[in-house]
C-alpha cells in the first residue's frame, strides 16, 4: 500500500505537472486516502473501471457513485464537485485570443506569470495563422539560472498540441 514518495500522485503533479498524470492519479489526489485494503490510486482505478470512462462517471448521481465499495458520501461529493468544475470550464466563454505582433506582446502575456517562478522555464507559444495565441506550453523547467530546451522537444510539444487540436475539431 505504501508508495515511494516520487511515485505518489501529489508529488508527481508538483514535479511534472497535472498533464502528465493519469486520470486515476488525479482522482486519487481528490480522495487523499484509500481504504484499509487499498491505497487511493487503486481505489481511483477501480472507480474508473466501474464507470468505464470519465463521461459516464460525470453523469453518475451521488448514490451511483457510492455503489463503488470505498466511495462514501464525502468522496462521491468530491468527485461530483471536480467534474462539475470541469464541465463549467468546458463551456466557459474564453476571452478573445491574444494576438502577438511583437516581442513586447509576448512579454506582456508572460511577464506576470514568469515573476512567480523560482526556477527558469522555457515556454513555447503556439499560434494560429493570425498570430493569435492558441496555447502556451512549458517545454522545460531548469535551475535558478538556466534551462535546457532541445529543439526536438520544442517541436514535439507543438506537433502534439496541433494533433490534439485537429482531433478536437474533427469530433465537433
Backbone as a printed PyTorch tensor [residue, N CA C, xyz], in Angstrom:
tensor([[[  0.8130,  -1.2100,   0.0000],
         [  0.0000,   0.0000,   0.0000],
         [  0.8420,   1.2540,   0.0000]],

        [[  1.9930,   1.2030,   0.6540],
         [  2.8390,   2.3950,   0.7470],
         [  3.6250,   2.5750,  -0.5470]],

        [[  3.5280,   3.7680,  -1.1250],
         [  4.2070,   4.0810,  -2.3850],
         [  5.4810,   4.8600,  -2.1210]],

        [[  6.5010,   4.6440,  -2.9530],
         [  7.6740,   5.5190,  -2.8440],
         [  7.2520,   6.9690,  -3.0940]],

        [[  7.8700,   7.8840,  -2.3980],
         [  7.4540,   9.2850,  -2.4460],
         [  7.3930,   9.8500,  -3.8610]],

        [[  8.3820,   9.5340,  -4.7200],
         [  8.4150,  10.0990,  -6.0720],
         [  7.3150,   9.5340,  -6.9750]],

        [[  6.6330,   8.4590,  -6.5430],
         [  5.5380,   7.8830,  -7.3360],
         [  4.1640,   8.3380,  -6.8640]],

        [[  4.1140,   9.0310,  -5.7390],
         [  2.8300,   9.4870,  -5.1970],
         [  2.2530,  10.5730,  -6.0970]],

        [[  0.9340,  10.5240,  -6.3190],
         [  0.3110,  11.4870,  -7.2470],
         [  0.5520,  12.9550,  -6.9110]],

        [[  0.4590,  13.3300,  -5.6670],
         [  0.6660,  14.7410,  -5.3020],
         [  2.0850,  15.1920,  -5.6530]],

        [[  3.0480,  14.3660,  -5.3060],
         [  4.4420,  14.7050,  -5.5810],
         [  4.7150,  14.7240,  -7.0790]],

        [[  4.1350,  13.7640,  -7.8060],
         [  4.3080,  13.7280,  -9.2650],
         [  3.6920,  14.9590,  -9.9160]],

        [[  2.5260,  15.3770,  -9.4400],
         [  1.8940,  16.5740, -10.0050],
         [  2.7940,  17.7850,  -9.7850]],

        [[  3.3420,  17.9080,  -8.5970],
         [  4.2230,  19.0380,  -8.3080],
         [  5.4820,  18.9790,  -9.1700]],

        [[  5.9600,  17.7760,  -9.4410],
         [  7.2030,  17.5970, -10.1860],
         [  7.0080,  17.7690, -11.6950]],

        [[  5.9790,  17.1260, -12.2690],
         [  5.8510,  17.0730, -13.7320],
         [  4.6020,  17.7770, -14.2650]],

        [[  3.7200,  18.2450, -13.3880],
         [  2.5180,  18.9480, -13.8230],
         [  1.3360,  18.0060, -13.9750]],

        [[  0.1200,  18.5450, -13.9210],
         [ -1.0860,  17.7130, -13.9520],
         [ -1.3020,  16.9760, -15.2740]],

        [[ -0.7870,  17.5360, -16.3700],
         [ -0.9980,  16.9120, -17.6760],
         [ -0.3450,  15.5380, -17.7600]],

        [[  0.7070,  15.3170, -16.9840],
         [  1.4580,  14.0690, -17.0480],
         [  0.8170,  12.9480, -16.2280]],

        [[ -0.1510,  13.2720, -15.3970],
         [ -0.7680,  12.2620, -14.5390],
         [ -1.9140,  11.5540, -15.2400]],

        [[ -2.0930,  10.2870, -14.8820],
         [ -3.2280,   9.5130, -15.3920],
         [ -4.4940,   9.9810, -14.6700]],

        [[ -5.6560,   9.6620, -15.2500],
         [ -6.9290,  10.0330, -14.6230],
         [ -7.0140,   9.4830, -13.1990]],

        [[ -6.5670,   8.2430, -13.0090],
         [ -6.6350,   7.6250, -11.6870],
         [ -5.7880,   8.3870, -10.6720]],

        [[ -4.6460,   8.8870, -11.0810],
         [ -3.7910,   9.6370, -10.1650],
         [ -4.4360,  10.9660,  -9.7820]],

        [[ -5.0640,  11.6380, -10.7530],
         [ -5.7520,  12.8970, -10.4480],
         [ -6.9190,  12.6540,  -9.4920]],

        [[ -7.6620,  11.5870,  -9.7380],
         [ -8.7830,  11.2370,  -8.8670],
         [ -8.2750,  10.8750,  -7.4690]],

        [[ -7.1570,  10.1680,  -7.3930],
         [ -6.5710,   9.7980,  -6.0990],
         [ -6.1840,  11.0300,  -5.2930]],

        [[ -5.7410,  12.0810,  -5.9680],
         [ -5.4070,  13.3240,  -5.2640],
         [ -6.6570,  13.8960,  -4.6000]],

        [[ -7.7810,  13.8200,  -5.2950],
         [ -9.0330,  14.2880,  -4.6910],
         [ -9.3980,  13.4490,  -3.4660]],

        [[ -9.2220,  12.1410,  -3.5940],
         [ -9.5920,  11.2390,  -2.4960],
         [ -8.7160,  11.4290,  -1.2570]],

        [[ -7.4470,  11.7430,  -1.4660],
         [ -6.4640,  11.8740,  -0.3860],
         [ -6.1350,  10.5340,   0.2720]],

        [[ -7.1250,   9.7050,   0.5590],
         [ -6.8830,   8.4070,   1.1900],
         [ -7.6750,   7.3400,   0.4530]],

        [[ -7.2360,   6.1150,   0.6340],
         [ -7.9560,   4.9740,   0.0710],
         [ -8.7960,   4.3300,   1.1560]],

        [[ -8.7580,   2.9980,   1.1730],
         [ -9.4670,   2.2320,   2.2020],
         [ -8.4220,   1.4460,   2.9810]],

        [[ -8.8750,   0.6430,   3.9430],
         [ -7.9330,  -0.1930,   4.6900],
         [ -7.2760,  -1.2250,   3.7840]],

        [[ -7.9890,  -1.6360,   2.7310],
         [ -7.4830,  -2.6830,   1.8420],
         [ -6.6400,  -2.1390,   0.6860]],

        [[ -6.8810,  -0.9150,   0.2530],
         [ -6.1740,  -0.4020,  -0.9220],
         [ -5.9020,   1.0880,  -0.7990]],

        [[ -4.8650,   1.5270,  -1.4870],
         [ -4.4970,   2.9330,  -1.4890],
         [ -5.4420,   3.7560,  -2.3590]],

        [[ -5.2370,   5.0570,  -2.3270],
         [ -6.1010,   5.9820,  -3.0660],
         [ -6.0200,   5.7410,  -4.5720]],

        [[ -4.8350,   5.4250,  -5.0980],
         [ -4.6980,   5.2050,  -6.5450],
         [ -5.4520,   3.9430,  -6.9670]],

        [[ -5.3210,   2.8690,  -6.2030],
         [ -6.0330,   1.6260,  -6.5240],
         [ -7.5430,   1.8370,  -6.4580]],

        [[ -8.0060,   2.5770,  -5.4580],
         [ -9.4310,   2.8860,  -5.3470],
         [ -9.8850,   3.6970,  -6.5590]],

        [[ -9.1080,   4.7010,  -6.9380],
         [ -9.4520,   5.5400,  -8.0860],
         [ -9.4980,   4.7040,  -9.3720]],

        [[ -8.5400,   3.7930,  -9.5430],
         [ -8.5490,   2.9190, -10.7260],
         [ -9.8150,   2.0720, -10.7600]],

        [[-10.2160,   1.5540,  -9.5920],
         [-11.4290,   0.7320,  -9.5120],
         [-12.6760,   1.5550,  -9.8310]],

        [[-12.7280,   2.7770,  -9.3380],
         [-13.8700,   3.6620,  -9.6300],
         [-13.9520,   3.9280, -11.1400]],

        [[-12.8300,   4.2230, -11.7470],
         [-12.8110,   4.5000, -13.1940],
         [-13.2220,   3.2660, -13.9920]],

        [[-12.7670,   2.0860, -13.5800],
         [-13.1890,   0.8480, -14.2730],
         [-14.6910,   0.6160, -14.1130]],

        [[-15.2090,   0.8910, -12.9190],
         [-16.6270,   0.6920, -12.6330],
         [-17.4960,   1.5130, -13.5900]],

        [[-17.0930,   2.7450, -13.8280],
         [-17.8880,   3.6320, -14.6780],
         [-17.4340,   3.6350, -16.1360]],

        [[-16.4050,   2.9100, -16.4560],
         [-15.9120,   2.7360, -17.8220],
         [-15.1230,   3.9330, -18.3430]],

        [[-15.6050,   5.1660, -18.1060],
         [-14.8690,   6.3540, -18.5410],
         [-15.3530,   7.5790, -17.7610]],

        [[-14.6400,   8.6650, -17.9150],
         [-14.9720,   9.8810, -17.1620],
         [-16.3440,  10.4480, -17.5180]],

        [[-16.7190,  10.3460, -18.7890],
         [-18.0080,  10.9020, -19.2110],
         [-19.1680,  10.1820, -18.5210]],

        [[-19.0850,   8.8610, -18.4290],
         [-20.1250,   8.0880, -17.7340],
         [-20.1130,   8.4620, -16.2520]],

        [[-18.9220,   8.5580, -15.6680],
         [-18.8160,   8.9120, -14.2530],
         [-19.3850,  10.3130, -14.0050]],

        [[-19.2060,  11.2270, -14.9290],
         [-19.7090,  12.5960, -14.7700],
         [-21.2260,  12.6420, -14.7090]],

        [[-21.8730,  11.6540, -15.3010],
         [-23.3430,  11.6130, -15.2880],
         [-23.9090,  10.8480, -14.0890]],

        [[-23.0450,  10.2310, -13.3110],
         [-23.4930,   9.4160, -12.1790],
         [-24.0150,  10.2920, -11.0400]],

        [[-25.0420,   9.8060, -10.3770],
         [-25.5830,  10.5010,  -9.2070],
         [-24.7110,  10.1860,  -7.9940]],

        [[-24.9460,  10.9070,  -6.9130],
         [-24.2170,  10.6190,  -5.6790],
         [-24.4350,   9.1740,  -5.2440]],

        [[-25.6580,   8.7160,  -5.3590],
         [-25.9850,   7.3420,  -4.9630],
         [-25.2480,   6.3310,  -5.8400]],

        [[-25.1940,   6.5930,  -7.1570],
         [-24.4880,   5.6820,  -8.0540],
         [-22.9910,   5.6530,  -7.7500]],

        [[-22.4170,   6.7940,  -7.4420],
         [-21.0000,   6.8390,  -7.0960],
         [-20.7220,   6.0270,  -5.8370]],

        [[-21.6510,   6.0880,  -4.8960],
         [-21.4630,   5.3830,  -3.6310],
         [-21.6810,   3.8720,  -3.7490]],

        [[-22.1080,   3.4090,  -4.9100],
         [-22.2410,   1.9620,  -5.1330],
         [-20.8700,   1.2920,  -5.1960]],

        [[-19.8270,   2.0800,  -5.4770],
         [-18.4730,   1.5440,  -5.5270],
         [-17.9710,   1.3970,  -4.0990]],

        [[-17.5510,   0.1880,  -3.7360],
         [-17.0340,  -0.0550,  -2.3860],
         [-15.8410,   0.8600,  -2.1270]],

        [[-15.9020,   1.5810,  -1.0010],
         [-14.8230,   2.5070,  -0.6510],
         [-15.1600,   3.9500,  -0.9580]],

        [[-16.2450,   4.1780,  -1.7060],
         [-16.6710,   5.5460,  -2.0250],
         [-17.8990,   5.8630,  -1.1740]],

        [[-17.6930,   6.7060,  -0.1890],
         [-18.7860,   7.1370,   0.6670],
         [-19.3010,   8.4880,   0.2090]],

        [[-20.1390,   9.0990,   1.0280],
         [-20.7210,  10.3960,   0.6520],
         [-19.6720,  11.4780,   0.3720]],

        [[-18.6140,  11.5360,   1.1720],
         [-17.6080,  12.5930,   1.0010],
         [-16.8710,  12.4320,  -0.3240]],

        [[-16.3910,  11.2400,  -0.6230],
         [-15.6730,  11.0140,  -1.8810],
         [-16.5980,  11.2260,  -3.0800]],

        [[-17.8520,  10.8070,  -2.9590],
         [-18.8150,  11.0000,  -4.0520],
         [-19.0290,  12.4910,  -4.3180]],

        [[-19.1400,  13.2670,  -3.2570],
         [-19.3220,  14.7180,  -3.3920],
         [-18.0750,  15.3460,  -4.0120]],

        [[-16.8890,  14.9030,  -3.5910],
         [-15.6440,  15.4290,  -4.1640],
         [-15.5700,  15.1460,  -5.6660]],

        [[-15.9620,  13.9410,  -6.0530],
         [-15.9600,  13.5840,  -7.4830],
         [-16.9140,  14.4890,  -8.2500]],

        [[-18.1440,  14.6140,  -7.7480],
         [-19.1270,  15.4470,  -8.4490],
         [-18.6830,  16.9060,  -8.5240]],

        [[-18.1100,  17.4240,  -7.4670],
         [-17.6680,  18.8250,  -7.4700],
         [-16.5670,  19.0290,  -8.5080]],

        [[-15.5930,  18.1360,  -8.5470],
         [-14.4840,  18.2710,  -9.5050],
         [-14.9890,  18.1650, -10.9400]],

        [[-15.8650,  17.2080, -11.1970],
         [-16.3890,  17.0420, -12.5550],
         [-17.2670,  18.2240, -12.9700]],

        [[-17.9890,  18.7870, -12.0370],
         [-18.8000,  19.9740, -12.3410],
         [-17.9080,  21.1610, -12.6940]],

        [[-16.8010,  21.3180, -11.9780],
         [-15.8580,  22.3840, -12.3340],
         [-15.3400,  22.1740, -13.7590]],

        [[-15.0300,  20.9340, -14.1020],
         [-14.5770,  20.6270, -15.4610],
         [-15.6240,  20.9760, -16.5010]],

        [[-16.8860,  20.6590, -16.2140],
         [-17.9800,  20.9930, -17.1520],
         [-18.0980,  22.5040, -17.3170]],

        [[-18.0220,  23.2210, -16.2170],
         [-18.1340,  24.6820, -16.2780],
         [-16.9720,  25.2910, -17.0450]],

        [[-15.7970,  24.7500, -16.8500],
         [-14.6390,  25.2330, -17.5880],
         [-14.8180,  24.9890, -19.0830]],

        [[-15.3700,  23.8400, -19.4270],
         [-15.5520,  23.4910, -20.8370],
         [-16.4990,  24.4560, -21.5610]],

        [[-17.4830,  24.9870, -20.8530],
         [-18.4430,  25.8900, -21.5030],
         [-18.1360,  27.3550, -21.2290]],

        [[-17.0990,  27.5880, -20.4260],
         [-16.7210,  28.9620, -20.0970],
         [-16.3540,  29.7170, -21.3710]],

        [[-16.8910,  30.8870, -21.5170],
         [-16.5700,  31.7020, -22.6820],
         [-15.1960,  32.3200, -22.4920]],

        [[-14.2660,  31.8060, -23.2360],
         [-12.8980,  32.3200, -23.1380],
         [-12.8310,  33.7210, -23.7390]],

        [[-11.9980,  34.5560, -23.1680],
         [-11.8390,  35.8920, -23.7470],
         [-11.2030,  35.7930, -25.1350]],

        [[-11.3120,  36.8560, -25.8840],
         [-10.7280,  36.8840, -27.2170],
         [ -9.2700,  36.4660, -27.1550]],

        [[ -8.8310,  35.7790, -28.1720],
         [ -7.4400,  35.3260, -28.2100],
         [ -6.4880,  36.5020, -28.3280]],

        [[ -5.3780,  36.3900, -27.6210],
         [ -4.3430,  37.4170, -27.6570],
         [ -3.6000,  37.3150, -28.9750]],

        [[ -3.3900,  38.4530, -29.6220],
         [ -2.6620,  38.4900, -30.8800],
         [ -1.2360,  38.9570, -30.6130]],

        [[ -0.2790,  38.2420, -31.1880],
         [  1.1350,  38.5650, -30.9960],
         [  1.6530,  39.2880, -32.2340]],

        [[  2.1450,  40.5030, -32.0190],
         [  2.7040,  41.2720, -33.1230],
         [  4.1610,  41.6620, -32.8880]],

        [[  4.6070,  41.4660, -31.6310],
         [  5.9770,  41.8600, -31.3080],
         [  6.4250,  41.1390, -30.0400]],

        [[  7.7000,  41.2780, -29.7320],
         [  8.2440,  40.7010, -28.5030],
         [  7.5800,  41.3270, -27.2740]],

        [[  7.1990,  42.5880, -27.3870],
         [  6.5320,  43.2680, -26.2710],
         [  5.1940,  42.6020, -25.9490]],

        [[  4.4930,  42.1030, -26.9770],
         [  3.2240,  41.3920, -26.7590],
         [  3.4640,  40.1000, -25.9860]],

        [[  4.5450,  39.4000, -26.3280],
         [  4.8960,  38.1620, -25.6230],
         [  5.2330,  38.4880, -24.1720]],

        [[  6.0150,  39.5210, -23.9600],
         [  6.3860,  39.9270, -22.6030],
         [  5.1510,  40.2820, -21.7840]],

        [[  4.2380,  41.0190, -22.3700],
         [  3.0160,  41.4060, -21.6620],
         [  2.1860,  40.1810, -21.2820]],

        [[  2.1850,  39.1920, -22.1400],
         [  1.4120,  37.9810, -21.8980],
         [  2.0210,  37.1310, -20.7820]],

        [[  3.3350,  37.0250, -20.7550],
         [  4.0000,  36.0720, -19.8570],
         [  4.6540,  36.6730, -18.6160]],

        [[  4.9020,  37.9430, -18.6070],
         [  5.7040,  38.5510, -17.5460],
         [  5.1480,  38.2970, -16.1470]],

        [[  3.8670,  38.4750, -15.9520],
         [  3.2890,  38.3100, -14.6180],
         [  3.5010,  36.8820, -14.1160]],

        [[  3.2590,  35.9120, -14.9810],
         [  3.4280,  34.5150, -14.5990],
         [  4.9000,  34.1970, -14.3360]],

        [[  5.7840,  34.6890, -15.1790],
         [  7.2070,  34.4060, -15.0300],
         [  7.7640,  34.9720, -13.7300]],

        [[  7.1980,  36.0610, -13.2420],
         [  7.6740,  36.6460, -11.9890],
         [  7.4570,  35.7120, -10.8060]],

        [[  6.4680,  34.8100, -10.9120],
         [  6.1640,  33.8740,  -9.8320],
         [  7.1570,  32.7190,  -9.7630]],

        [[  7.8340,  32.4180, -10.8530],
         [  8.7000,  31.2440, -10.9220],
         [  9.9870,  31.4450, -10.1350]],

        [[ 10.3760,  30.3930,  -9.4410],
         [ 11.6350,  30.4260,  -8.7050],
         [ 12.7680,  29.7890,  -9.5050]],

        [[ 12.4160,  29.0580, -10.5630],
         [ 13.4150,  28.4560, -11.4510],
         [ 13.0880,  28.8630, -12.8840]],

        [[ 14.0760,  28.7220, -13.7610],
         [ 13.8860,  29.0830, -15.1700],
         [ 12.8720,  28.1490, -15.8380]],

        [[ 12.0410,  28.7170, -16.7130],
         [ 11.0770,  27.9560, -17.5180],
         [ 11.2950,  28.3240, -18.9800]],

        [[ 11.1860,  27.3290, -19.8500],
         [ 11.2200,  27.5820, -21.2890],
         [  9.8170,  27.2840, -21.7910]],

        [[  9.1590,  28.2980, -22.2930],
         [  7.7870,  28.1540, -22.7770],
         [  7.7620,  28.3540, -24.2760]],

        [[  6.7680,  27.7460, -24.8950],
         [  6.5780,  27.8890, -26.3280],
         [  5.1560,  28.3900, -26.5520]],

        [[  5.0310,  29.4150, -27.3720],
         [  3.7090,  29.9270, -27.7100],
         [  3.2490,  29.2610, -28.9940]],

        [[  2.0720,  28.6490, -28.9550],
         [  1.5060,  28.0370, -30.1460],
         [  0.4970,  29.0170, -30.7220]],

        [[  0.7400,  29.4490, -31.9480],
         [ -0.0740,  30.4750, -32.5890],
         [ -0.8120,  29.8980, -33.7860]],

        [[ -1.9450,  30.5220, -34.1260],
         [ -2.6100,  30.1660, -35.3750],
         [ -2.0670,  31.0680, -36.4880]],

        [[ -2.6570,  30.9560, -37.6600],
         [ -2.1510,  31.7330, -38.8060],
         [ -2.3480,  33.2370, -38.6580]],

        [[ -3.2220,  33.6190, -37.7360],
         [ -3.4620,  35.0440, -37.4930],
         [ -2.5930,  35.5700, -36.3550]],

        [[ -1.6190,  34.7800, -35.9290],
         [ -0.7290,  35.1100, -34.8080],
         [ -1.4790,  35.2500, -33.4860]],

        [[ -2.5960,  34.5360, -33.3470],
         [ -3.3370,  34.5200, -32.0980],
         [ -2.8370,  33.3340, -31.2680]],

        [[ -2.6940,  33.5530, -29.9690],
         [ -2.1840,  32.5010, -29.0830],
         [ -3.2650,  31.4330, -28.8860]],

        [[ -2.9190,  30.2010, -29.2750],
         [ -3.7990,  29.0690, -29.0350],
         [ -3.5060,  28.4500, -27.6810]],

        [[ -2.2100,  28.3820, -27.3530],
         [ -1.8170,  27.7540, -26.0990],
         [ -0.3730,  28.1280, -25.7760]],

        [[ -0.0890,  28.1730, -24.4970],
         [  1.2800,  28.3610, -24.0290],
         [  1.6750,  27.0500, -23.3480]],

        [[  2.7460,  26.4160, -23.8440],
         [  3.1710,  25.1350, -23.2770],
         [  4.5460,  25.2750, -22.6380]],

        [[  4.7300,  24.5570, -21.5410],
         [  6.0280,  24.5180, -20.8950],
         [  6.8510,  23.4250, -21.5460]],

        [[  7.9660,  23.8010, -22.1280],
         [  8.8500,  22.8400, -22.7770],
         [  9.7980,  22.2390, -21.7480]],

        [[ 10.3360,  23.0830, -20.8530],
         [ 11.2250,  22.5600, -19.8190],
         [ 11.2920,  23.5130, -18.6350]],

        [[ 11.6960,  22.9350, -17.5050],
         [ 11.9600,  23.7020, -16.2930],
         [ 13.4100,  23.4390, -15.9350]],

        [[ 14.0840,  24.4380, -15.4500],
         [ 15.5040,  24.2670, -15.1620],
         [ 15.8620,  24.5910, -13.7410]],

        [[ 17.0140,  25.2130, -13.5920],
         [ 17.5230,  25.5930, -12.2770],
         [ 17.2440,  27.0740, -12.0540]],

        [[ 17.8900,  27.6440, -11.0580],
         [ 17.6810,  29.0550, -10.7390],
         [ 18.1240,  29.9830, -11.8640]],

        [[ 19.1040,  29.5530, -12.6670],
         [ 19.6300,  30.4680, -13.6780],
         [ 19.7800,  29.8690, -15.0710]],

        [[ 19.2220,  28.6770, -15.3090],
         [ 19.3570,  28.0820, -16.6390],
         [ 18.2940,  27.0200, -16.8610]],

        [[ 17.9840,  26.7790, -18.1160],
         [ 17.1230,  25.6660, -18.5020],
         [ 17.5420,  25.2150, -19.8950]],

        [[ 17.3820,  23.9320, -20.1380],
         [ 17.7170,  23.3820, -21.4480],
         [ 16.4330,  23.1270, -22.2210]],

        [[ 16.4490,  23.4440, -23.5120],
         [ 15.2770,  23.2150, -24.3530],
         [ 15.7470,  22.7270, -25.7140]],

        [[ 15.9360,  21.4200, -25.8560],
         [ 16.3560,  20.8970, -27.1560],
         [ 15.2870,  21.1900, -28.2140]],

        [[ 15.6900,  21.5550, -29.4210],
         [ 14.7140,  21.8330, -30.4840],
         [ 13.7280,  20.6900, -30.6850]],

        [[ 14.1910,  19.4510, -30.5390],
         [ 13.2940,  18.3110, -30.7260],
         [ 12.1270,  18.3650, -29.7460]],

        [[ 12.3830,  18.7990, -28.5090],
         [ 11.3170,  18.8820, -27.5110],
         [ 10.3580,  20.0300, -27.8220]],

        [[ 10.8750,  21.1340, -28.3110],
         [ 10.0250,  22.2670, -28.6990],
         [  9.0650,  21.8190, -29.7980]],

        [[  9.5980,  21.1440, -30.8060],
         [  8.7570,  20.7020, -31.9180],
         [  7.8080,  19.5880, -31.5070]],

        [[  8.2610,  18.6940, -30.6220],
         [  7.4040,  17.5930, -30.1680],
         [  6.1410,  18.1510, -29.5080]],

        [[  6.3230,  19.1550, -28.6460],
         [  5.1800,  19.7740, -27.9750],
         [  4.2300,  20.4060, -29.0000]],

        [[  4.7880,  21.1300, -29.9550],
         [  3.9590,  21.8110, -30.9560],
         [  3.1900,  20.8080, -31.7980]],

        [[  3.8460,  19.7380, -32.2220],
         [  3.1840,  18.7160, -33.0510],
         [  2.0940,  18.0130, -32.2500]],

        [[  2.3900,  17.6800, -30.9810],
         [  1.3920,  17.0070, -30.1450],
         [  0.1600,  17.8920, -29.9560]],

        [[  0.3800,  19.1610, -29.6440],
         [ -0.7430,  20.0750, -29.4430],
         [ -1.5300,  20.2880, -30.7320]],

        [[ -0.8480,  20.3540, -31.8620],
         [ -1.5430,  20.5150, -33.1490],
         [ -2.4070,  19.3060, -33.4450]],

        [[ -1.9250,  18.1120, -33.1360],
         [ -2.7300,  16.9180, -33.4030],
         [ -3.9090,  16.8430, -32.4560]],

        [[ -3.7280,  17.2670, -31.1870],
         [ -4.8490,  17.2970, -30.2580],
         [ -5.9100,  18.2810, -30.7260]],

        [[ -5.4830,  19.4450, -31.1880],
         [ -6.4130,  20.4530, -31.6800],
         [ -7.1620,  19.9280, -32.9000]],

        [[ -6.4330,  19.2720, -33.8060],
         [ -7.0420,  18.7240, -35.0120],
         [ -8.0780,  17.6640, -34.6780]],

        [[ -7.7650,  16.7580, -33.7350],
         [ -8.7240,  15.7030, -33.3740],
         [ -9.9450,  16.2930, -32.6780]],

        [[ -9.7630,  17.3640, -31.9130],
         [-10.8960,  18.0280, -31.2790],
         [-11.8150,  18.6380, -32.3150]],

        [[-11.2390,  19.2800, -33.3210],
         [-12.0440,  19.8900, -34.3840],
         [-12.7780,  18.8320, -35.1910]],

        [[-12.1480,  17.6660, -35.4140],
         [-12.7860,  16.5890, -36.1750],
         [-14.0040,  16.0540, -35.4440]],

        [[-13.9470,  15.9840, -34.0860],
         [-15.0790,  15.4750, -33.3070],
         [-16.2560,  16.4360, -33.3210]],

        [[-15.9820,  17.7250, -33.4880],
         [-17.0610,  18.7340, -33.4720],
         [-17.7360,  18.7240, -34.7980]]])
